[in-house]
CSV table of C-alpha atoms and ligand atoms in Angstrom, one decimal:
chain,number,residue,atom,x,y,z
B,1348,UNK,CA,2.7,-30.1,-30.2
B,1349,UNK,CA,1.1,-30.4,-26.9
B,1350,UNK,CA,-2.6,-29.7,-26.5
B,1351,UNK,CA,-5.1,-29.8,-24.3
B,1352,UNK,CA,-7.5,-32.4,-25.2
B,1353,UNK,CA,-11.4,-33.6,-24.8
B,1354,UNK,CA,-11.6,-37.0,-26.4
B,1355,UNK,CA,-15.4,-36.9,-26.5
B,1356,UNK,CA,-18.5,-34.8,-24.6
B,1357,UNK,CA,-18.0,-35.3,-21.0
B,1358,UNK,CA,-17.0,-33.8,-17.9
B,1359,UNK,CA,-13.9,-31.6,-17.0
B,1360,UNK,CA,-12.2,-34.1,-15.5
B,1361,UNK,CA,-11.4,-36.1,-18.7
B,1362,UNK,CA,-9.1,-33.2,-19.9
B,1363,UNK,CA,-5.7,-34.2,-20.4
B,1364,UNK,CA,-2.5,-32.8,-22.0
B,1365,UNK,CA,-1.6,-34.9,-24.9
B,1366,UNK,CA,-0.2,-34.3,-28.3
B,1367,UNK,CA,-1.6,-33.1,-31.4
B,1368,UNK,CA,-0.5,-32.7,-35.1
B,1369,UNK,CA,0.5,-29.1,-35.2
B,1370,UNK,CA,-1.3,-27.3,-37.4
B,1371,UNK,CA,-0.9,-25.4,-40.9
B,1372,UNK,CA,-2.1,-22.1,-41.6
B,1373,UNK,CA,-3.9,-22.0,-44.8
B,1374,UNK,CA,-4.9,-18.6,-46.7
B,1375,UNK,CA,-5.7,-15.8,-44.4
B,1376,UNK,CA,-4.7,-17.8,-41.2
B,1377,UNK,CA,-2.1,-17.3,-38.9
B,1378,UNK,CA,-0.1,-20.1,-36.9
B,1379,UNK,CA,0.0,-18.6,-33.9
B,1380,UNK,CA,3.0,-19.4,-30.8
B,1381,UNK,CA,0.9,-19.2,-27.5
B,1382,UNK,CA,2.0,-17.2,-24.9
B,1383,UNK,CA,-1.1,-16.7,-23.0
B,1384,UNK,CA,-5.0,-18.0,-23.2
B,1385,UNK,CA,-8.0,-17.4,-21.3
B,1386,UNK,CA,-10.7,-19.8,-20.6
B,1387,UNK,CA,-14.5,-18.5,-21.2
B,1388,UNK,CA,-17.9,-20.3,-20.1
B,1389,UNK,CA,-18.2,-21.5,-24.0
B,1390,UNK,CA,-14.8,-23.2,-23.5
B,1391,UNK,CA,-16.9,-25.4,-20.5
B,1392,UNK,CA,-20.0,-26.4,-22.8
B,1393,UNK,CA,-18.0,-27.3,-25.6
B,1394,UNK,CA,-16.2,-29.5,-23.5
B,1395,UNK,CA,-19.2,-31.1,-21.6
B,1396,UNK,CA,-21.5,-30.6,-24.8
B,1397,UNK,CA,-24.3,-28.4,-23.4
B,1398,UNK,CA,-23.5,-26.6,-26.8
B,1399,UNK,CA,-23.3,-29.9,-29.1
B,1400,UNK,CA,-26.8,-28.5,-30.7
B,1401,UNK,CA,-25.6,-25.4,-32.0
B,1402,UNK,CA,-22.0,-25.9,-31.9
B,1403,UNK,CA,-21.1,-28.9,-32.8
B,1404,UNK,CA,-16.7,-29.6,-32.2
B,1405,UNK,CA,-15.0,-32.9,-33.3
B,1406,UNK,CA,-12.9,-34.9,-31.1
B,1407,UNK,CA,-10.6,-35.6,-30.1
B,1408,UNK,CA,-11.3,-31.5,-29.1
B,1409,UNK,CA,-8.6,-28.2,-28.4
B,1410,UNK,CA,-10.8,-26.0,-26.4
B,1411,UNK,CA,-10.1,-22.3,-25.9
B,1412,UNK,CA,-11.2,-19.3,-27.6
B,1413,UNK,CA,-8.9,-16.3,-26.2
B,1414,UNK,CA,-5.2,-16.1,-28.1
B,1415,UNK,CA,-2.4,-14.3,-27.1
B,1416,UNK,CA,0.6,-15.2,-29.1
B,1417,UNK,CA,3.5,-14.9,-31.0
B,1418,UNK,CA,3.0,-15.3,-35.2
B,1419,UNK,CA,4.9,-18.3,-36.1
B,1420,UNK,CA,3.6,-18.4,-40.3
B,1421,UNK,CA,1.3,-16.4,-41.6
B,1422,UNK,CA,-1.0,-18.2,-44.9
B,1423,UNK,CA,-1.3,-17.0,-48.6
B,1424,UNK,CA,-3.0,-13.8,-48.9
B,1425,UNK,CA,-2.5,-12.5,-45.3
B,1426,UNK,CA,-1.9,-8.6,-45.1
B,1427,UNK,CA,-1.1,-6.6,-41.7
B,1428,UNK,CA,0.8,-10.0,-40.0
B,1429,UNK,CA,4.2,-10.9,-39.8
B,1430,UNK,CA,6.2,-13.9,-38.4
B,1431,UNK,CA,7.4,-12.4,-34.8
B,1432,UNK,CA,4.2,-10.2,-34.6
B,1433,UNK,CA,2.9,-10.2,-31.1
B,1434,UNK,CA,-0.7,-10.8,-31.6
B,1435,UNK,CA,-4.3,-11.4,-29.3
B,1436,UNK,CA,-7.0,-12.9,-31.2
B,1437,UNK,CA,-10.5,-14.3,-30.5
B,1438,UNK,CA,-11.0,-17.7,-32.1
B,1439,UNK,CA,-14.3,-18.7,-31.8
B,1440,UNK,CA,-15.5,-22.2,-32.3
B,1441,UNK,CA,-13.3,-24.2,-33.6
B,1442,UNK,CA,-11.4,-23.0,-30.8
B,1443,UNK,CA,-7.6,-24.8,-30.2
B,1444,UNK,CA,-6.2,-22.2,-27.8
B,1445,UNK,CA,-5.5,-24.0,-25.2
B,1446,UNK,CA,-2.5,-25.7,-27.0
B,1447,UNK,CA,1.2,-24.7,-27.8
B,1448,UNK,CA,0.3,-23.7,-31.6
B,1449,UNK,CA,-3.2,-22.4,-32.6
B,1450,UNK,CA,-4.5,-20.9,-36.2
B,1451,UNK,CA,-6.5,-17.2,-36.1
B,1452,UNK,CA,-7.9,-15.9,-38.9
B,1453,UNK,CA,-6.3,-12.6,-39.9
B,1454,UNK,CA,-9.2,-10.7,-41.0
B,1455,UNK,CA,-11.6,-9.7,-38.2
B,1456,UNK,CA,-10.3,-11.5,-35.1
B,1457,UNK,CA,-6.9,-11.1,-34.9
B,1458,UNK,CA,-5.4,-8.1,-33.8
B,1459,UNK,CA,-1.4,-6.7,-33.4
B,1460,UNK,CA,-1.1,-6.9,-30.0
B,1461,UNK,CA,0.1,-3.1,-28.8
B,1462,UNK,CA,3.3,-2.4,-26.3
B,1463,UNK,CA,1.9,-1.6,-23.1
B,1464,UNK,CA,-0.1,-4.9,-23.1
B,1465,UNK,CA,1.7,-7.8,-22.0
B,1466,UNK,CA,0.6,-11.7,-23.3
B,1467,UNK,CA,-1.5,-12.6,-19.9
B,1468,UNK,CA,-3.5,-9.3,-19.9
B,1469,UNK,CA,-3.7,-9.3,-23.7
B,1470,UNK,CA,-5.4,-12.9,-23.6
B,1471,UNK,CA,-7.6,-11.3,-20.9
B,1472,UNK,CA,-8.9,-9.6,-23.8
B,1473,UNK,CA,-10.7,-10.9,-26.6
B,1474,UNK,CA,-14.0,-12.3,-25.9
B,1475,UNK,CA,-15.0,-9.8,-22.5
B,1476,UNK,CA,-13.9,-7.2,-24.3
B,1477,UNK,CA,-15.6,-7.9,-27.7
B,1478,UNK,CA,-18.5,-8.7,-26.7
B,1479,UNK,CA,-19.0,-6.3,-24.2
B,1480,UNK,CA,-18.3,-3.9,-26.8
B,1481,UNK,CA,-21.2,-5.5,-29.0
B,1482,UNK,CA,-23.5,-5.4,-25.8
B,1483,UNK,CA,-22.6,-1.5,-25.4
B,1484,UNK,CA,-23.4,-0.9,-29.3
B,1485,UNK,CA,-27.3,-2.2,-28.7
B,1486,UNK,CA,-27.1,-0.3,-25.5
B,1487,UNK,CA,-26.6,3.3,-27.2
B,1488,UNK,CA,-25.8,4.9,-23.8
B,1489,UNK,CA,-25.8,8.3,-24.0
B,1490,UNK,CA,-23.6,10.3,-21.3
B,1491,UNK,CA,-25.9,10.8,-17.6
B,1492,UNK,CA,-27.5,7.0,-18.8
B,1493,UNK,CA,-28.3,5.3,-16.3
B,1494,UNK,CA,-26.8,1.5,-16.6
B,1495,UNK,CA,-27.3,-1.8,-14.2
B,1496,UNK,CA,-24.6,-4.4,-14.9
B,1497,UNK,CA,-25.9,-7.8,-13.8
B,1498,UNK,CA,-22.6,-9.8,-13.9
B,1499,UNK,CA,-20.3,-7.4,-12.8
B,1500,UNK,CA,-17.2,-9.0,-11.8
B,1501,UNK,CA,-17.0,-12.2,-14.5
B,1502,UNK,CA,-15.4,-11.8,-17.4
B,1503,UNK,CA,-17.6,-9.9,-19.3
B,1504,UNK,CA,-19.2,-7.7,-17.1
B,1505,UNK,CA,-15.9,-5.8,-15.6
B,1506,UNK,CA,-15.3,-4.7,-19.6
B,1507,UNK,CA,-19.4,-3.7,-19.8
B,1508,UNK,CA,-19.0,-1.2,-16.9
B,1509,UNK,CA,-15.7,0.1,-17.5
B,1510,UNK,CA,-16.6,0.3,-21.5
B,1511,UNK,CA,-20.3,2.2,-19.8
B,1512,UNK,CA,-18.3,4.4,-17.7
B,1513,UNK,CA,-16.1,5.7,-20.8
B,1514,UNK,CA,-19.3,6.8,-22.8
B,1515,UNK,CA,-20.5,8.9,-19.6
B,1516,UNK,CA,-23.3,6.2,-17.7
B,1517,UNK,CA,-24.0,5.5,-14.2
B,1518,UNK,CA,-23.2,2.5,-13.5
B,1519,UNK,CA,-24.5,0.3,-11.1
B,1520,UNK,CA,-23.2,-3.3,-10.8
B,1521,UNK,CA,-24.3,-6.5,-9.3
B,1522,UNK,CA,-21.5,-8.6,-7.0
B,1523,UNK,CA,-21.3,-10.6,-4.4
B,1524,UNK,CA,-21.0,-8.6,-0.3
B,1525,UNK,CA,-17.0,-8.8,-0.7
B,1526,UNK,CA,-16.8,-7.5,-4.2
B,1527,UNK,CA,-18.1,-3.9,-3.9
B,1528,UNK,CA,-14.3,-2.4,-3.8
B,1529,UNK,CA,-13.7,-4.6,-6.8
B,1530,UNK,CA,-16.6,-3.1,-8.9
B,1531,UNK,CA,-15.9,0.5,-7.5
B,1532,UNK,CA,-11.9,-0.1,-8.9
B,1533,UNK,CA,-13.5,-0.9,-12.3
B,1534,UNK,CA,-15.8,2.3,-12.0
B,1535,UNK,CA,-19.4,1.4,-10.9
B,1536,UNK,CA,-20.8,4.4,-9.5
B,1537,UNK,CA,-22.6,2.0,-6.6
B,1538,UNK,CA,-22.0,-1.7,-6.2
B,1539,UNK,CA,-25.1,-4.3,-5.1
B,1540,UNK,CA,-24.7,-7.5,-3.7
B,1541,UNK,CA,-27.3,-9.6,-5.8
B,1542,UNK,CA,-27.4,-12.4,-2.7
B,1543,UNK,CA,-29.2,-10.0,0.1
B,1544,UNK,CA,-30.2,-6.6,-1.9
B,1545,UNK,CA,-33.0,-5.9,-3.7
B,1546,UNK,CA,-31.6,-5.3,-6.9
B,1547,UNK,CA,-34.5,-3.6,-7.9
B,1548,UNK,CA,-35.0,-0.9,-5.1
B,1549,UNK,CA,-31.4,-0.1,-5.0
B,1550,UNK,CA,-31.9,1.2,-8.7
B,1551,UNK,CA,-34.5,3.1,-8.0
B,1552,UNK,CA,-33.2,4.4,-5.2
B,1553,UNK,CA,-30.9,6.3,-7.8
B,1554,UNK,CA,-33.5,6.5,-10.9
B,1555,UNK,CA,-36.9,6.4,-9.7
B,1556,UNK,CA,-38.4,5.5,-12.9
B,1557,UNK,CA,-35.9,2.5,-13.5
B,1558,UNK,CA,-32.1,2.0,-15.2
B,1559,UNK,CA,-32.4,3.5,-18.6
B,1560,UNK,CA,-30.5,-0.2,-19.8
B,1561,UNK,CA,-29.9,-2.9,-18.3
B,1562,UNK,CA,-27.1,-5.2,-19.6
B,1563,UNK,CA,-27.8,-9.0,-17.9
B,1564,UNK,CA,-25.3,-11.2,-18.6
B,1565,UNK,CA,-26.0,-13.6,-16.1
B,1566,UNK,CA,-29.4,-14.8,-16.2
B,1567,UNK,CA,-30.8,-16.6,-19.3
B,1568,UNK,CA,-34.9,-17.2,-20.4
B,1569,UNK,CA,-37.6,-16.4,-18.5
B,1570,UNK,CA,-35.3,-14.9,-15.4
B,1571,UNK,CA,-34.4,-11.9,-17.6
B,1572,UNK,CA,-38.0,-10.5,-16.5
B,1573,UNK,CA,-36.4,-9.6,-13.1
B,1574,UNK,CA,-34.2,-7.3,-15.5
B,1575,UNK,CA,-36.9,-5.8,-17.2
B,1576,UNK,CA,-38.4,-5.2,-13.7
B,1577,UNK,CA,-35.4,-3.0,-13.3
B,1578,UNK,CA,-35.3,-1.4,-16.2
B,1579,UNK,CA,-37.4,2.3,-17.1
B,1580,UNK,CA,-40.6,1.9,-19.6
B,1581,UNK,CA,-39.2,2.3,-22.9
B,1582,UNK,CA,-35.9,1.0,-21.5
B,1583,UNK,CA,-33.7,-2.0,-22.6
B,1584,UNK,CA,-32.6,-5.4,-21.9
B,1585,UNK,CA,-29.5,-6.3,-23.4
B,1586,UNK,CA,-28.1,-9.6,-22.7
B,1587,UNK,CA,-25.8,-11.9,-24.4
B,1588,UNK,CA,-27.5,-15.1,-23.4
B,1589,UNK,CA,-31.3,-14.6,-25.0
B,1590,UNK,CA,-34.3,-15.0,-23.3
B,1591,UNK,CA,-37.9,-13.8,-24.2
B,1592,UNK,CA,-38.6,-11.6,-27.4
B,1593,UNK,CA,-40.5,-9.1,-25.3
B,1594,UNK,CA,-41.7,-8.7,-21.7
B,1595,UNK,CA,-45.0,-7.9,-20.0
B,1596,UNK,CA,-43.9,-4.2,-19.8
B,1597,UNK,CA,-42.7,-1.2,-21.9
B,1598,UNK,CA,-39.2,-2.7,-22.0
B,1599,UNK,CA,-37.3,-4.0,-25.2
B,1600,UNK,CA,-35.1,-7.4,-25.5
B,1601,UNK,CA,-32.0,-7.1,-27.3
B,1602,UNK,CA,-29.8,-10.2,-27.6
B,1603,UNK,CA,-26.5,-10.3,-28.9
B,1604,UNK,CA,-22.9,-12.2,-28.7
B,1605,UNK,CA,-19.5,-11.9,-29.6
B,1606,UNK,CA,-19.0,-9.7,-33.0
B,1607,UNK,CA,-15.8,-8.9,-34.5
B,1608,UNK,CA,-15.9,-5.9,-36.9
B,1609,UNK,CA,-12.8,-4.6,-38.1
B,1610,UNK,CA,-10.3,-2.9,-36.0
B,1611,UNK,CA,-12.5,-3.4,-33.0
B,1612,UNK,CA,-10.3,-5.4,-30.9
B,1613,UNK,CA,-7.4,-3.2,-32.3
B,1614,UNK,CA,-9.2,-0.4,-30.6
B,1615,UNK,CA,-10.0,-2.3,-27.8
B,1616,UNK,CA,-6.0,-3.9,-27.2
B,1617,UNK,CA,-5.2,0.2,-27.4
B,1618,UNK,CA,-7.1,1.1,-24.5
B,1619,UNK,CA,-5.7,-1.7,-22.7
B,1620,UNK,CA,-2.4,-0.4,-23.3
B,1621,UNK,CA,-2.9,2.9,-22.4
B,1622,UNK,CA,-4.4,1.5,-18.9
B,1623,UNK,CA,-7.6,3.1,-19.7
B,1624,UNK,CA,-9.4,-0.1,-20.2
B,1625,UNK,CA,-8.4,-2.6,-17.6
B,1626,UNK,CA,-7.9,-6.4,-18.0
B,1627,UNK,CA,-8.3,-8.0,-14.4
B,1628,UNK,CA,-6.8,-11.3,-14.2
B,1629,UNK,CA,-8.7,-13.1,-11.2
B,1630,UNK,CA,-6.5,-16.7,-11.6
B,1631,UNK,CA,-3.2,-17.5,-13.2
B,1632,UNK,CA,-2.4,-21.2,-14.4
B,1633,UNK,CA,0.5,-22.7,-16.0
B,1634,UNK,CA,-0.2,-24.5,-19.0
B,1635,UNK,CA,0.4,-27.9,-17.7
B,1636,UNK,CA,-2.6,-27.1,-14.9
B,1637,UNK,CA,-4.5,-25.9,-17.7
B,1638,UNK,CA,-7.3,-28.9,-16.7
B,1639,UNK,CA,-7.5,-27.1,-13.5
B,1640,UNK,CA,-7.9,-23.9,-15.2
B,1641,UNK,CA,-10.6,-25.0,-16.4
B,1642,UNK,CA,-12.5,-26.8,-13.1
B,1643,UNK,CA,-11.0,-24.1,-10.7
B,1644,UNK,CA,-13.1,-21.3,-13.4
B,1645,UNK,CA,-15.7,-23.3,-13.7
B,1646,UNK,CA,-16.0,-23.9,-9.7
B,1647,UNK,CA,-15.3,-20.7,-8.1
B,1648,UNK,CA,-15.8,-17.1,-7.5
B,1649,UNK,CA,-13.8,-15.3,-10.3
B,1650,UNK,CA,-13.3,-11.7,-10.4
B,1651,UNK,CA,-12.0,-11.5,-14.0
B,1652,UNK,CA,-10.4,-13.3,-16.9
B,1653,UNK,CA,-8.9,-17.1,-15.6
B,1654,UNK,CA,-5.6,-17.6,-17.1
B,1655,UNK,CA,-3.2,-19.7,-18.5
B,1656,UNK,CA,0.1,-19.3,-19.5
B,1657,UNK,CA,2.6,-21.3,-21.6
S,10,NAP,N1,-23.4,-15.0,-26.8
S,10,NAP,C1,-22.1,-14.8,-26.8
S,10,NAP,O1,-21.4,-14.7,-27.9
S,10,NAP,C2,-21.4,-14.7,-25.5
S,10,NAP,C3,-20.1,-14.2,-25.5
S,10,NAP,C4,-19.4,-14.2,-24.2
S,10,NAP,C5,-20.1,-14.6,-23.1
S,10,NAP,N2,-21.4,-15.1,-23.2
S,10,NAP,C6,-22.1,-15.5,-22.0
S,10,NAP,O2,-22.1,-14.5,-21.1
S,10,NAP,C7,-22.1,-15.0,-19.7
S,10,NAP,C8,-21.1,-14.2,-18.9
S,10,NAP,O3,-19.8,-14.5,-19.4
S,10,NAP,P1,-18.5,-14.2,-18.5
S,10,NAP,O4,-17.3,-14.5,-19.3
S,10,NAP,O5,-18.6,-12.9,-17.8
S,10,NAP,O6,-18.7,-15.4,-17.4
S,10,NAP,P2,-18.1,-15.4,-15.9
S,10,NAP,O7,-16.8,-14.8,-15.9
S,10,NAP,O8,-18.4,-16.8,-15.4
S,10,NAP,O9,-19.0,-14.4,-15.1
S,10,NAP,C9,-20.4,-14.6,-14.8
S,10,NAP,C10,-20.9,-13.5,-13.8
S,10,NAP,O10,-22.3,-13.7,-13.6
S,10,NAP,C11,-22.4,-13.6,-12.1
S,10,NAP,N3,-23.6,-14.3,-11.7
S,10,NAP,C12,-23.9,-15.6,-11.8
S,10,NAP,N4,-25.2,-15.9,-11.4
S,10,NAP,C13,-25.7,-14.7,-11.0
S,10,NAP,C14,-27.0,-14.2,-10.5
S,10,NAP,N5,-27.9,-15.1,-10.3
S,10,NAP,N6,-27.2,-12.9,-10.3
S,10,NAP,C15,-26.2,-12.0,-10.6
S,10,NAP,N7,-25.0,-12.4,-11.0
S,10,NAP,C16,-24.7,-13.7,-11.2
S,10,NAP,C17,-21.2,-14.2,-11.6
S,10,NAP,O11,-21.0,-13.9,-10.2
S,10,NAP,P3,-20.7,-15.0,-9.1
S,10,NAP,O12,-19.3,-15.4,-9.3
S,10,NAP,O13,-20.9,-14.2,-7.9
S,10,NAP,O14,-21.6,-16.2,-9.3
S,10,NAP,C18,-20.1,-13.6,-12.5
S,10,NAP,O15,-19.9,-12.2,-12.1
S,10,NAP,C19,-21.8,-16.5,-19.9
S,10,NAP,O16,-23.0,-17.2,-19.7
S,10,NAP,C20,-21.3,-16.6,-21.3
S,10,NAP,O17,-21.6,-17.9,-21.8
S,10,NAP,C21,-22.0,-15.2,-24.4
């Protein structure tokens, strides 16, 4: 099969389409057709190695985490899946999306991909969605919560306010100066441009006392402190990146990433279908530009999921 390949650590540019043995499912795995993937910031620092630490891959390397597919063979022991099934799934590390045939396990990450939800905005999905969702869960918004989004318009962040919006927040959210009609479209009550606003006044110009969360998934480490600036004493922090186990005011850190409990993207692939959660696609690449996919995402202003299509 053809695949999408990073022979070692290294820059995007060494990605190249080549071919790789197609693989077989074993018990509780899926081989999965690809119809549509979508590249993720973790696809980038597998591929360079920023990651090689904590998540180590081995080469030669099929990046790509978000699956949107057709079920080719389903393994021993696999329940809910059938061959022809229309699936989305989020893979994880080891990845291998980014190729004409992928595995997913059944349990937990795969999901039946509803009608209403077409392959591109179905592999717009996985990881936004799910983690967003996990992000929302440690929030514990409550309806007339008062949110800040910092990271509105990537990936993740379009799901966190539209996902805050359905359990009755305020949302404020963070752009760049041309993207307030784009954050307004996915529900932010007020949209701030992070390069010339103070992010901080403009919150408490709405809630004097500061955002009752703020979900950051932008800055990483010590920088999360201008978050907790912005959030209320006895607010929260919530970010998917880490950073400091407390701050020097009333304001609680709580770091989480992707989680997969079951029938969450289920849930969350039948709110896509219904419209009521959106997928924005900001780029759209065919699979043999899926190296450019990857550089274009990794190099520009993206409202929304990059993807690629086979
Ligand atoms: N732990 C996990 O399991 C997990 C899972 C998913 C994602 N993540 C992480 O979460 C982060 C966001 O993921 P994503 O898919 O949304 O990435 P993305 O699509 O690249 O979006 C990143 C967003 O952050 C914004 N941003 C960058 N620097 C900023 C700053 N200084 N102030 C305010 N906003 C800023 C970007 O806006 P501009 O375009 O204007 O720069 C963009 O809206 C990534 O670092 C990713 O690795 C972690």
């Amino acid at each position: 099969m053809k695949a999408l390949l990073a022979r070692s650590y290294g820059p995007l540019d060494q990605l190249e389409i080549g071919e790789a043995p197609q693989p077989v499912p074993g018990p509780g795995q899926l081989l999965v057709r690809l119809e549509a993937a979508a590249v993720n910031p973790v696809d980038v620092a597998l591929v360079t190695g920023r990651l090689r630490a904590e998540l180590p891959v081995r080469h030669p390397f099929i990046p790509g985490v978000d699956v949107s597919g057709v079920v080719e063979a389903v393994g021993e022991g696999v329940t809910g899946f059938a061959v022809g099934d229309a699936v989305i799934a989020w893979n994880g590390v080891p990845s291998g999306a980014f190729a004409e045939y992928t595995l997913v396990q059944a349990n937990g990450s795969g999901a039946v991909r509803p009608g209403g939800l077409d392959a591109r905005h179905g592999a717009a999905l996985p990881t936004g969605a799910l983690t967003a969702s996990a992000l929302l869960d440690e929030a514990g918004l409550t309806p007339g919560s008062t949110l800040l989004v910092v990271g509105a318009t990537g990936g993740l962040g379009g799901y966190a306010v539209q996902l805050a919006k359905r359990a009755g927040a305020t949302v404020l959210a963070t752009g760049r100066a041309g993207d307030s009609d784009y954050l307004r479209h996915l529900g932010a009550d007020e949209a701030i441009d992070y390069n010339t606003e103070d992010v901080t006044a403009r919150v408490r110009a709405r809630a004097p006392d500061g955002a009752d969360v703020v979900i950051d998934v932008a800055r990483a480490g010590p920088a999360l402190a201008a978050s907790a600036a912005a959030a209320k004493p006895g607010g929260l922090v919530v970010s998917p990146l880490g950073g400091p186990p407390s701050f020097d005011r009333d304001v609680t850190a709580r770091y989480t990433g992707t989680t997969t409990p079951p029938g969450r993207l289920a849930e969350l692939a039948g709110l896509a279908a219904t419209g009521a959660l959106r997928a924005e696609i900001g780029a759209e690449y065919p699979f043999a530009e899926a190296r450019q996919a990857l550089t274009g995402f990794a190099g520009r202003h993206i409202r929304g999921k990059v993807v690629i299509t086979f």
